[in-house]
XYZ file of N, CA and C in Angstrom:
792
model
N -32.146 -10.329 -32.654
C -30.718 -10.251 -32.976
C -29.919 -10.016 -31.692
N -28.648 -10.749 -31.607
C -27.759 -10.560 -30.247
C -27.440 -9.462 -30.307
N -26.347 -8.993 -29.935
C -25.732 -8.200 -29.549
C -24.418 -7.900 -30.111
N -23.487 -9.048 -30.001
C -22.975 -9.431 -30.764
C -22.947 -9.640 -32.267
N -23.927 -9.792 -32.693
C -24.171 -9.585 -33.672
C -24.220 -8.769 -34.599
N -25.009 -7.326 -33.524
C -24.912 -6.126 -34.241
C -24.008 -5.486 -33.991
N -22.704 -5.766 -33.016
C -21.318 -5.612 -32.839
C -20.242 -6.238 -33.808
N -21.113 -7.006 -34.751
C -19.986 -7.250 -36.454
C -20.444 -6.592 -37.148
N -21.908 -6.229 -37.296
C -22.091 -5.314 -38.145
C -21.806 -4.211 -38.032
N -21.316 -3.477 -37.001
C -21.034 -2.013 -36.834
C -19.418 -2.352 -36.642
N -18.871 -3.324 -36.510
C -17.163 -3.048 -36.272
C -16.741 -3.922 -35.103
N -16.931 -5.055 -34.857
C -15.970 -5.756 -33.557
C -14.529 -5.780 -33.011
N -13.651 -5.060 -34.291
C -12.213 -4.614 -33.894
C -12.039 -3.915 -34.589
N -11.615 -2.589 -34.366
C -11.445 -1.364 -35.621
C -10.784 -0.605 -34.857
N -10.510 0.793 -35.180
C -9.784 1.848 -34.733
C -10.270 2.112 -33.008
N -11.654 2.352 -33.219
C -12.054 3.016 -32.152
C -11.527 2.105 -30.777
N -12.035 0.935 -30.998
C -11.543 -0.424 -30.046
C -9.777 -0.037 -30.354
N -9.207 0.056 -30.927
C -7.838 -0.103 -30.478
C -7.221 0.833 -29.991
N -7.907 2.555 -30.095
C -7.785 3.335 -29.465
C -7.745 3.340 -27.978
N -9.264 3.009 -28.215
C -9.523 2.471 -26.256
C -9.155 1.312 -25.358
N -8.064 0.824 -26.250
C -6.882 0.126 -25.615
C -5.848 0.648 -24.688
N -5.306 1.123 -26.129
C -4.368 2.353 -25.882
C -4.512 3.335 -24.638
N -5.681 4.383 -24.367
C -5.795 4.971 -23.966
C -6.239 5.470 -22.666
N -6.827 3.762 -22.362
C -7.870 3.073 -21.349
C -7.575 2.249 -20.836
N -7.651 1.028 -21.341
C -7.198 -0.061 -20.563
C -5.729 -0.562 -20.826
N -5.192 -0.077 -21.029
C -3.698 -0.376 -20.677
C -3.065 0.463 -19.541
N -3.757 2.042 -19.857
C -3.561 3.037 -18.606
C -3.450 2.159 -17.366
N -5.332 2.093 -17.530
C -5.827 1.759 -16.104
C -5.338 0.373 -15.426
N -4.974 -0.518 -16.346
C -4.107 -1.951 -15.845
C -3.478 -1.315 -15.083
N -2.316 -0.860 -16.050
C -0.642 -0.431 -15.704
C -0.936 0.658 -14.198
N -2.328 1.475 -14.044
C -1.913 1.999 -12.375
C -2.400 1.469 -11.403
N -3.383 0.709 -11.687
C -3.922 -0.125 -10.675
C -3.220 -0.428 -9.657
N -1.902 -1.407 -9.919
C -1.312 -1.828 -8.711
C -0.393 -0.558 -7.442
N -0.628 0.547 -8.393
C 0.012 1.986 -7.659
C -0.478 2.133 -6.231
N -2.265 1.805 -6.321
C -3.296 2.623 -5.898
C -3.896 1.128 -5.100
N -3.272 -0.231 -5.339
C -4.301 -1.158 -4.697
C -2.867 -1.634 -3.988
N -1.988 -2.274 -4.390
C -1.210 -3.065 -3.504
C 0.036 -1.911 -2.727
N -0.372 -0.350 -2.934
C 0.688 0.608 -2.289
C 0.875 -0.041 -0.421
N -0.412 -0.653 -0.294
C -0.456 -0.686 1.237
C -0.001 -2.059 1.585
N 1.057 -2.543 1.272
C 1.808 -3.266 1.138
C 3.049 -3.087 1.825
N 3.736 -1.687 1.075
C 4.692 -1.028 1.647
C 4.673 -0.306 2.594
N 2.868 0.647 2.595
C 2.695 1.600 3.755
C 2.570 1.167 5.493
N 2.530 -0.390 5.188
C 2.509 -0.880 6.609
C 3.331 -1.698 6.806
N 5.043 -2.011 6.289
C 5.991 -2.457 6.133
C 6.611 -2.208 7.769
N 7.339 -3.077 8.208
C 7.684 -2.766 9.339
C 9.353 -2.584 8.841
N 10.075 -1.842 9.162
C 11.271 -1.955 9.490
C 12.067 -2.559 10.966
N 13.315 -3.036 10.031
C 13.875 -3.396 11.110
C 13.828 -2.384 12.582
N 13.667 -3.122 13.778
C 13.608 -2.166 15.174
C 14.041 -2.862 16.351
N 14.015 -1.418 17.452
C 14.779 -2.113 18.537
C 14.217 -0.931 19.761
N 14.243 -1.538 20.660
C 14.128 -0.450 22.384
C 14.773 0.762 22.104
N 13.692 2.015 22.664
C 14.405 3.367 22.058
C 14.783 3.492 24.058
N 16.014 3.997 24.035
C 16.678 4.110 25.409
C 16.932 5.124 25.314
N 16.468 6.570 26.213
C 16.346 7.802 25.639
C 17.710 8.388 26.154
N 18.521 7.387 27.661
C 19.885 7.871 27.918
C 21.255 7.683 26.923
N 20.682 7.139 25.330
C 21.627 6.812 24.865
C 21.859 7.855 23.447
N 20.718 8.925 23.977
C 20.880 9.767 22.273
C 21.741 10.593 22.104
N 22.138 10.772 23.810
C 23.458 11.866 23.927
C 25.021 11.210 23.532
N 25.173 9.865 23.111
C 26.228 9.468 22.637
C 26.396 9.411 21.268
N 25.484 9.738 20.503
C 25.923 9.800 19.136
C 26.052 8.238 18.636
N 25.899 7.424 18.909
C 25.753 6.195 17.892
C 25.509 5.817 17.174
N 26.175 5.172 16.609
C 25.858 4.519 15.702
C 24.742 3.059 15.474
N 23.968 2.722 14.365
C 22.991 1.457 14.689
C 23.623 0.367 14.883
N 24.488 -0.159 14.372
C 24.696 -1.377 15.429
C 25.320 -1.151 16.609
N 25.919 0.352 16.954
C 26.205 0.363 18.703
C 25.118 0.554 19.325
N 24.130 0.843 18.571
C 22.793 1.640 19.927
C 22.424 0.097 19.886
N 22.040 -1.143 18.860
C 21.988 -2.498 18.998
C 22.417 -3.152 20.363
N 23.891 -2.787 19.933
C 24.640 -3.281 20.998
C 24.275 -3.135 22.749
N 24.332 -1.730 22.779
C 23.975 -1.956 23.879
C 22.475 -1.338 24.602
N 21.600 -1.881 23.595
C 20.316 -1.412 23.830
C 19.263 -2.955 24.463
N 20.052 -4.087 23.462
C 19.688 -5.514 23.751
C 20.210 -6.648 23.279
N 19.704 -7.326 23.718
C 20.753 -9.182 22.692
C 20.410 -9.197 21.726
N 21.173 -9.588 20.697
C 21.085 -9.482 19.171
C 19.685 -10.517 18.506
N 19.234 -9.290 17.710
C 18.025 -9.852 17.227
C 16.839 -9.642 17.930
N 16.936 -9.783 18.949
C 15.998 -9.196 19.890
C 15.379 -7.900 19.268
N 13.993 -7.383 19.710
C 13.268 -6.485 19.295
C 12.392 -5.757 20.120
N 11.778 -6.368 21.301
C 10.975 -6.058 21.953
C 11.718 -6.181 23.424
N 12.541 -6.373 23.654
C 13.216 -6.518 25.364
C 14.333 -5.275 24.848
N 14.449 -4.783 26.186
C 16.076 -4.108 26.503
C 16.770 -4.612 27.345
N 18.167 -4.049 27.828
C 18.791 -4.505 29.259
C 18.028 -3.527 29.606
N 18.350 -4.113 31.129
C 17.402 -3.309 32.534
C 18.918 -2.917 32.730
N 19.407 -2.142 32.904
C 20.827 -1.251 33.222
C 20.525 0.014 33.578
N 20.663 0.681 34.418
C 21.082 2.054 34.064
C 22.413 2.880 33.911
N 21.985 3.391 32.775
C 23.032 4.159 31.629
C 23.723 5.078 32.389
N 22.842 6.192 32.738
C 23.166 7.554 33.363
C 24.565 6.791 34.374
N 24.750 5.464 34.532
C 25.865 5.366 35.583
C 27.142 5.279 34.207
N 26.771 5.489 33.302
C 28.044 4.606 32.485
C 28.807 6.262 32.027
N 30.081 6.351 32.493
C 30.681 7.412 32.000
C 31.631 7.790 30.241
N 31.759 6.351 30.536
C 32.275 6.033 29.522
C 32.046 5.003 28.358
N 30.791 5.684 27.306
C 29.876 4.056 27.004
C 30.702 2.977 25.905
N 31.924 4.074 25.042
C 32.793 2.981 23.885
C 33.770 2.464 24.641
N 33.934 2.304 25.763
C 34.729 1.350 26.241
C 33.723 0.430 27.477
N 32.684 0.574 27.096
C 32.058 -0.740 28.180
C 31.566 -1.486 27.456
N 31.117 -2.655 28.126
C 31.095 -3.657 27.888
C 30.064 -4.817 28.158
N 28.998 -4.931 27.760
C 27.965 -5.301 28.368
C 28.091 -6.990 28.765
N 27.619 -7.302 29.674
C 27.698 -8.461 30.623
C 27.036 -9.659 30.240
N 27.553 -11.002 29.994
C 26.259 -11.745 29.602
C 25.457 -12.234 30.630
N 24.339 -12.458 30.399
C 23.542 -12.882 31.110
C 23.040 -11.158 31.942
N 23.272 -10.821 31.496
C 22.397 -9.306 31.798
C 21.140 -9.230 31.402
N 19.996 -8.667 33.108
C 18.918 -9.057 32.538
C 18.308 -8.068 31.748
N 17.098 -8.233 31.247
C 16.199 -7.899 30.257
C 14.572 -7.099 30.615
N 14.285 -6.283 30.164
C 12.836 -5.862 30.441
C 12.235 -5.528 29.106
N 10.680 -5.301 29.264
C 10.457 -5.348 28.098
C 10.438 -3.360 27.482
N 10.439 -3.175 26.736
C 10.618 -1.802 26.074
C 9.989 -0.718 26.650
N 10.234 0.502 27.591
C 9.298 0.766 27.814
C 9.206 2.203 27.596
N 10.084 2.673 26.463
C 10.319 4.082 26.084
C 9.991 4.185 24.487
N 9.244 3.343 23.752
C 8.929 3.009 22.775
C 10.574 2.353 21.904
N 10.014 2.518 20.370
C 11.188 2.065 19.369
C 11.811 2.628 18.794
N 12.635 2.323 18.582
C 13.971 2.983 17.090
C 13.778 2.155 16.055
N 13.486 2.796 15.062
C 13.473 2.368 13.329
C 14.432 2.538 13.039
N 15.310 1.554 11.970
C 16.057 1.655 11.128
C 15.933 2.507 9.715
N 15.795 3.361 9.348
C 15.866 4.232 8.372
C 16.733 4.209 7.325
N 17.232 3.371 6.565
C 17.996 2.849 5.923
C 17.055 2.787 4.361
N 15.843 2.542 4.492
C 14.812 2.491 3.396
C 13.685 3.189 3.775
N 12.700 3.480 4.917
C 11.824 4.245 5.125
C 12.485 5.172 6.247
N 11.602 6.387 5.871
C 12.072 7.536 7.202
C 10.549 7.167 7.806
N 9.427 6.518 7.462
C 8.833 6.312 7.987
C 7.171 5.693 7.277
N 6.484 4.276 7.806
C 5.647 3.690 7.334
C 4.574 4.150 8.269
N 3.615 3.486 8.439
C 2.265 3.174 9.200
C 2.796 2.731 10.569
N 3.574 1.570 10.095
C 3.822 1.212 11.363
C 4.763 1.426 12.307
N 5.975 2.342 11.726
C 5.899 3.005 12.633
C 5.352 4.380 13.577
N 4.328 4.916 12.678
C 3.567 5.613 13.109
C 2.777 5.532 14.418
N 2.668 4.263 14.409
C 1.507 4.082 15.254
C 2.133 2.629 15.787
N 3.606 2.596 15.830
C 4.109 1.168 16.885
C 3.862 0.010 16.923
N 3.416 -0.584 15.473
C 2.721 -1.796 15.413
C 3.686 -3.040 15.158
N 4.374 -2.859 15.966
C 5.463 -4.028 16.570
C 5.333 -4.591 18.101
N 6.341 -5.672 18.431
C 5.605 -6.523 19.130
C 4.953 -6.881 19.749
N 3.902 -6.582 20.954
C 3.012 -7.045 21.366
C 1.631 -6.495 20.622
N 2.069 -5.532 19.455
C 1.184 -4.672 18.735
C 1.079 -5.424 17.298
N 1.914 -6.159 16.831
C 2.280 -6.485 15.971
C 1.148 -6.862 14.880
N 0.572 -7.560 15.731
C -0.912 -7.894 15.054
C -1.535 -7.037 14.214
N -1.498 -6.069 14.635
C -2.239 -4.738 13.985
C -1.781 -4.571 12.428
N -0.841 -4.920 11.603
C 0.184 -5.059 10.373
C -1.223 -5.835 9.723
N -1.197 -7.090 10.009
C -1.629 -7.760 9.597
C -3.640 -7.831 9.437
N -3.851 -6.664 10.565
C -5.172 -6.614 10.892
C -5.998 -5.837 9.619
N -4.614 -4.461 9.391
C -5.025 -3.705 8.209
C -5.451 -4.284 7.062
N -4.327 -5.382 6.898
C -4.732 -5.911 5.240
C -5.294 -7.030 5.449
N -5.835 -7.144 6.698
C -7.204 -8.141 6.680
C -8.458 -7.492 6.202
N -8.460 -5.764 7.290
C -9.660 -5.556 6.462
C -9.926 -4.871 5.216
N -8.435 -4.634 4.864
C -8.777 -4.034 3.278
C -9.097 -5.159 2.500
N -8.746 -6.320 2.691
C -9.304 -7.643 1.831
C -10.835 -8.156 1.938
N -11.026 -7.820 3.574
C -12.493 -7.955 3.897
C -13.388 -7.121 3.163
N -12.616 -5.489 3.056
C -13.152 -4.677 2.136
C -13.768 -4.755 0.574
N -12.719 -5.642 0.206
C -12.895 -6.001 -1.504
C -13.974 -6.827 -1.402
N -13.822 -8.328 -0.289
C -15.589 -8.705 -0.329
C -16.494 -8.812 -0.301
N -16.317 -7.189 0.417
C -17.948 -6.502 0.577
C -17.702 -5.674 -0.547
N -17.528 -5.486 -1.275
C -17.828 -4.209 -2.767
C -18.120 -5.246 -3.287
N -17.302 -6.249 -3.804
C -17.984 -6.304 -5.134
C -18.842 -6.963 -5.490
N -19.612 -7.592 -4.815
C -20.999 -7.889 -4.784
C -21.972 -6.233 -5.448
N -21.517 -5.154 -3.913
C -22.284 -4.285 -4.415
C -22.038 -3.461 -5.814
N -20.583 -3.452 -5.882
C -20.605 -2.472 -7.408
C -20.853 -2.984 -8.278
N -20.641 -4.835 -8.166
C -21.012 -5.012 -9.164
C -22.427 -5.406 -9.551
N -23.507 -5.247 -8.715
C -25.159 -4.858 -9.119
C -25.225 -3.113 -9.356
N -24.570 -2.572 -8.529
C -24.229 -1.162 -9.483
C -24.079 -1.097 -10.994
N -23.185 -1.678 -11.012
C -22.962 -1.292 -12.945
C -23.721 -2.268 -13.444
N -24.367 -3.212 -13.328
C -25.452 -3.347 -13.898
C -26.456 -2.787 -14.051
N -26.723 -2.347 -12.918
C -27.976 -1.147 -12.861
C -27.955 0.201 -13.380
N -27.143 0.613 -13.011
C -26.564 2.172 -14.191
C -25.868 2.117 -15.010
N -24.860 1.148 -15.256
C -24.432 1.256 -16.319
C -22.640 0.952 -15.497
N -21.805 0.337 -16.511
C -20.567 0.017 -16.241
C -19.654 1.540 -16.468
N -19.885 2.422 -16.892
C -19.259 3.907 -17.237
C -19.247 4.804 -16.140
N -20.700 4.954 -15.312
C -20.691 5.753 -14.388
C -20.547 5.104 -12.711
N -20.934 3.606 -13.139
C -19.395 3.078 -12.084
C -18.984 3.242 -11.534
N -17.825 3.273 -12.523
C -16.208 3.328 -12.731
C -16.000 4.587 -12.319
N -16.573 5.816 -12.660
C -16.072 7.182 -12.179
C -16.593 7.562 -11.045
N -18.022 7.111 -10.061
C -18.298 6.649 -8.777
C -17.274 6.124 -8.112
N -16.596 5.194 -8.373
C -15.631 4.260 -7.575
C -14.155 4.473 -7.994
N -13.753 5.526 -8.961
C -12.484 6.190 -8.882
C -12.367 7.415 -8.123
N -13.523 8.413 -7.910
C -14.035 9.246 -7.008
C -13.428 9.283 -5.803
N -14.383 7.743 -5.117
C -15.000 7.534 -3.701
C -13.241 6.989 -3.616
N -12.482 6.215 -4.612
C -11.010 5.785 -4.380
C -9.444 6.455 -4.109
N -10.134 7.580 -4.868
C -9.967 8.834 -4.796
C -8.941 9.731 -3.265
N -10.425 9.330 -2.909
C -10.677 10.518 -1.550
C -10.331 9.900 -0.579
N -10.653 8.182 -0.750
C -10.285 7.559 0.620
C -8.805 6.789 0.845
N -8.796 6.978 -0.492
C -6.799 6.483 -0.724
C -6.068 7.798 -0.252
N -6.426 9.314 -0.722
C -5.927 10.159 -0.172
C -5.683 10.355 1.071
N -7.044 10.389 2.175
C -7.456 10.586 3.094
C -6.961 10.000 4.111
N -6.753 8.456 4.002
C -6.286 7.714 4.683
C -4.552 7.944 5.205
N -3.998 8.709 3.824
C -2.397 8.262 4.580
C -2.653 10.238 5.679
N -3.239 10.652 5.607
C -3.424 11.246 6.379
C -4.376 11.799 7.476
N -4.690 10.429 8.331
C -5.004 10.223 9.298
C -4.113 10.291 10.490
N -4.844 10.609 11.662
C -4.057 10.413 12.894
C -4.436 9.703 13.674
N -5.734 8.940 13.593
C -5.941 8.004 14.791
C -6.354 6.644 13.422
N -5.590 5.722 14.288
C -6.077 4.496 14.108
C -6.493 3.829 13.557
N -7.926 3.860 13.902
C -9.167 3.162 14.079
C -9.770 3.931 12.856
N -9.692 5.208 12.745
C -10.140 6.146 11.365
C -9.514 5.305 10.277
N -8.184 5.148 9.725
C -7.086 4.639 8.896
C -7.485 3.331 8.636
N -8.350 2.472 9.509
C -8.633 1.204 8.949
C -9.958 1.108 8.516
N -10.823 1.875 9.043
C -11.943 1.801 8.364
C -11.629 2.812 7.441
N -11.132 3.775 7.020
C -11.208 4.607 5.697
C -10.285 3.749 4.524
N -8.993 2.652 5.240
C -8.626 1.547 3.994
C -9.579 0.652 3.684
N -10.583 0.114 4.838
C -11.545 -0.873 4.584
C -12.755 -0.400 3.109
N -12.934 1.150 3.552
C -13.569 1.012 2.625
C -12.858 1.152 0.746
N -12.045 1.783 1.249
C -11.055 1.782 0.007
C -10.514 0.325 -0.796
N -10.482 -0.514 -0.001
C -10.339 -1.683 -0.138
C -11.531 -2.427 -0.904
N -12.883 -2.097 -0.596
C -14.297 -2.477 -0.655
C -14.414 -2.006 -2.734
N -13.521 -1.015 -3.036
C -13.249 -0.306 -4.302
C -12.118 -1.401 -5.328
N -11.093 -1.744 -5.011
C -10.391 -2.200 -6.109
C -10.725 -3.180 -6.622
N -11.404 -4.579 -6.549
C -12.283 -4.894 -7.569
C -12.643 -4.606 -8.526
N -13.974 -3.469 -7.902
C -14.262 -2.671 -9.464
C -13.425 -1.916 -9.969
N -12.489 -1.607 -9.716
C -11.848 -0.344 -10.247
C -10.838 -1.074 -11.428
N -10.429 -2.767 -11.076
C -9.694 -3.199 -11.784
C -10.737 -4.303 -12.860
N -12.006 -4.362 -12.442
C -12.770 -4.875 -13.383
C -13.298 -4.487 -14.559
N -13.796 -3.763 -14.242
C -14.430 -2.396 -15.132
C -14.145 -1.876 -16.158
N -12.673 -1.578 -16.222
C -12.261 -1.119 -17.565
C -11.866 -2.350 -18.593
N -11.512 -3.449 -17.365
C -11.441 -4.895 -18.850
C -12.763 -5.247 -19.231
N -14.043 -4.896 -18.850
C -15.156 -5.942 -18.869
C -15.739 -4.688 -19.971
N -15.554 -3.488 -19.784
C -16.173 -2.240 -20.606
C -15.537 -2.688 -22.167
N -14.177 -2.986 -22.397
C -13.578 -3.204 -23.375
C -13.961 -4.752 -24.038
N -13.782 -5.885 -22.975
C -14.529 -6.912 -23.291
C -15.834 -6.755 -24.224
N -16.691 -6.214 -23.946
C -17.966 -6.462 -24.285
C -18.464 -5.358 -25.353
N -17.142 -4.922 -26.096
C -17.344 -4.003 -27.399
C -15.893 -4.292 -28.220
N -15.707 -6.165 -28.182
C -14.680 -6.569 -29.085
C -15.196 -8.042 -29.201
N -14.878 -8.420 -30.554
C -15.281 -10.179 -31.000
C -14.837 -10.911 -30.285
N -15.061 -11.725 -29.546
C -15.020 -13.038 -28.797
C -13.620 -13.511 -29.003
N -13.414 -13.860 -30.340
C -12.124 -14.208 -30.608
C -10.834 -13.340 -29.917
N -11.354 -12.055 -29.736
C -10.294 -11.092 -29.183
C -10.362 -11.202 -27.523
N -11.228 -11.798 -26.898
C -10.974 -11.470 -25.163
C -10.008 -12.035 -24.713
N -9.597 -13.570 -25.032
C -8.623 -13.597 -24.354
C -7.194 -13.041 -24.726
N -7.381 -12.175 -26.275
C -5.908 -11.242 -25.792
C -6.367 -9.876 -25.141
N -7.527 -9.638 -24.672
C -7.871 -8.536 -24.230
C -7.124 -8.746 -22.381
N -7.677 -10.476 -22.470
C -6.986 -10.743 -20.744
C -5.350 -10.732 -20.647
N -4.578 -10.726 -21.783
C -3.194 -10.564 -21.410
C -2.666 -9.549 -21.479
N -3.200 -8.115 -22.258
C -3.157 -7.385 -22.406
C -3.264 -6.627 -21.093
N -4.609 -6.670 -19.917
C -4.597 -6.469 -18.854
C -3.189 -7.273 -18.084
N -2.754 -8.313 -17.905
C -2.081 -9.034 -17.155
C -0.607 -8.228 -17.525
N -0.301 -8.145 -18.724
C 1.061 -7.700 -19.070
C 0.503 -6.257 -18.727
N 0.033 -5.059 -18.594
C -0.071 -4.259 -18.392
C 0.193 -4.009 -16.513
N -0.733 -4.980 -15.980
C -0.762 -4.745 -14.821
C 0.644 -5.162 -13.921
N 1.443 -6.099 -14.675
C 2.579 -6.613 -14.082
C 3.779 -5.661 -14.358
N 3.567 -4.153 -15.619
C 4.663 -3.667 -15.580
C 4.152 -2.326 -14.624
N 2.988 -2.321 -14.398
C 2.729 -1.346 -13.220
C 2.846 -1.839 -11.945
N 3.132 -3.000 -11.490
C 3.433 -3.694 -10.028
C 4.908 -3.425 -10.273
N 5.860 -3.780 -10.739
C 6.653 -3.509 -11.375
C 7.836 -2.819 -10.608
N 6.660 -1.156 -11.585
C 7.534 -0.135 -11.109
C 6.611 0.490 -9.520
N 5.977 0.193 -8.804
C 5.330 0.425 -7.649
C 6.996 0.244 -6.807
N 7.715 -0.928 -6.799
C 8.680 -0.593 -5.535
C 9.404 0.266 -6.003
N 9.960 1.115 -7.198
C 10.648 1.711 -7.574
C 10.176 3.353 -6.648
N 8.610 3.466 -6.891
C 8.290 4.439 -6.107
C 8.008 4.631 -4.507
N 7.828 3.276 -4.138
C 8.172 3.063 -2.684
C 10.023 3.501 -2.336
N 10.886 2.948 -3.327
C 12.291 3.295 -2.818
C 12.731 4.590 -2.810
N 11.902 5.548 -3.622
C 12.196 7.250 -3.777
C 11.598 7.616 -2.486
N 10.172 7.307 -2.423
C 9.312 7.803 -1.470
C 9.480 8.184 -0.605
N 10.242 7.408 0.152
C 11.135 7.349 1.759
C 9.742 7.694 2.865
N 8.619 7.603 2.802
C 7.963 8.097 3.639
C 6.320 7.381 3.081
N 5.704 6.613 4.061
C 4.393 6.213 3.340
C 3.424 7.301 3.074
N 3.483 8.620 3.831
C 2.398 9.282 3.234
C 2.835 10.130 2.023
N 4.062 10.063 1.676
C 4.613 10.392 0.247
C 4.098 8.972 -0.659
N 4.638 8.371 -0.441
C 4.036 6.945 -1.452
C 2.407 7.254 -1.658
N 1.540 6.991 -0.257
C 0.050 7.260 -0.235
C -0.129 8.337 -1.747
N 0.078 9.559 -1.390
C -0.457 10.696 -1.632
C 0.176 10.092 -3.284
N 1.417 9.979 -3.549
C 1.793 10.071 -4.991
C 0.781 8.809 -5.518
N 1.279 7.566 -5.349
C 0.337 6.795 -5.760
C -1.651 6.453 -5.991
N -2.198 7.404 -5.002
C -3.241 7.460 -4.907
C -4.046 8.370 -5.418
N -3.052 9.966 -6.229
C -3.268 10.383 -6.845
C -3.648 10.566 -8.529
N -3.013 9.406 -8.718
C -3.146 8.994 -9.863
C -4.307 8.406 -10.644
N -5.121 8.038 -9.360
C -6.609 7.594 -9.712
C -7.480 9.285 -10.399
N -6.768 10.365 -10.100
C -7.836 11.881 -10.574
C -7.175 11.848 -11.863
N -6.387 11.206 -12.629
C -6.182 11.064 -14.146
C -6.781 10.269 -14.468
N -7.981 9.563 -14.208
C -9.211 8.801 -14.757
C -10.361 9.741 -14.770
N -10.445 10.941 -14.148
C -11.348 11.509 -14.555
C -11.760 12.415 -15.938
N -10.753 12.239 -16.175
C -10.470 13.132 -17.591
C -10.900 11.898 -18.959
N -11.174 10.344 -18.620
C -11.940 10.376 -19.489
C -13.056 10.472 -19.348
N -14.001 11.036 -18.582
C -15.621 11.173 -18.830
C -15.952 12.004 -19.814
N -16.120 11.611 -21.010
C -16.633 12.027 -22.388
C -17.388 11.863 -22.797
């Protein structure tokens, strides 16, 4: 006898299954994207420009420190000027064809939406720039090394203890990560965090899958999809409060220790 089989005789859609809809996989859809695509925002660059340290004593404003920090749009050059000669900086007037050097007192962020991401943490603008893009290379590289392995994991122990293995280990390294100080730590502790959302977003549809009638999976798959799209959703809503990625990190990544409370 299948399996299936003895899954009509005991109940293929009943209370218990619609409970653990409810309670489970709609949860776990709807936070998923909190806890997998947060690093999206956490390495967001804001708008920036040459930090010119003779210009903090004037009180400016951002498009005057713009003004006369470099040519518009520009990001990575300043004028080569020196300030300390200018006595009077709202009535001067900068020169065209004034030359240019490249930044060499670091950047000014615009703070208008973040007081502060990843990147500017750690300056990953222009000749650095790469580095943005390096992160969510290897958190993607990450996902293709897990799920090969978790998923001969939950075959082998079981799809239940998993899932609370790899909300754990998602846990600690989603935490961990927005509070890092070097680097090189922050990408391998996202890499491996990365190596996790796979299973973390498989698991609870495939657990539910495979204790409902056939006829029911594919509303079991929209059920995930509409779930998961009103939790992407509201993710920028909590990036726009946040004002700070290791506020986003920490709130969003916390949310994975309210999966531990179902081990029953």
């Amino acid at each position: 006898m299948e399996f299936e089989d003895i899954l009509i005789e005991v109940g293929d859609y009943g209370k218990y299954q619609s409970n653990l809809i409810m309670i489970f996989l709609v949860p776990a859809a709807s936070l998923l994207p909190w806890f997998s695509m947060n690093i999206l925002f956490m390495v967001s660059v804001p708008d920036h420009w040459c930090h010119v340290p003779e210009l903090d004593a004037f009180n400016l404003s951002i498009p005057q420190q713009r003004y006369f920090t470099s040519p518009h749009d520009e990001h990575c050059m300043r004028y080569d000027m020196n300030y300390s000669e200018i006595t009077n900086i709202m009535n001067y007037t900068v020169s065209n064809g004034t030359s240019t050097k490249p930044c060499d007192h670091g950047w000014q962020y615009d703070q208008t939406y973040w007081d502060a991401t990843a990147a500017t943490k750690w300056d990953m603008v222009c000749d650095d720039a790469h580095y943005n893009s390096f992160v969510l290379t290897m958190y993607n590289v990450g996902s293709i090394i897990g799920t090969p392995i978790y998923g001969a994991l939950s075959d082998k122990i079981g799809r239940k203890i998993t899932f609370f293995i790899t909300i754990i280990i998602t846990a600690v390294t989603a935490i961990s990560s927005v509070l890092m100080h070097d680097f090189t730590a922050f990408v391998i502790i996202k890499t491996i965090n990365g190596s996790l959302m796979p299973c973390v977003f498989q698991l609870p549809y495939i657990i539910i899958l495979e204790i409902v009638a056939p006829e029911m999976r594919t509303r079991m798959n929209g059920i995930v999809n509409v779930s998961w799209t009103i939790g992407a959703c509201i993710l920028p809503v909590l990036a726009y409060y946040s004002r700070t990625w290791v506020t986003l990190g920490l709130l969003t990544s916390s949310v994975t220790l309210i999966f531990l409370f179902y081990y029953t």
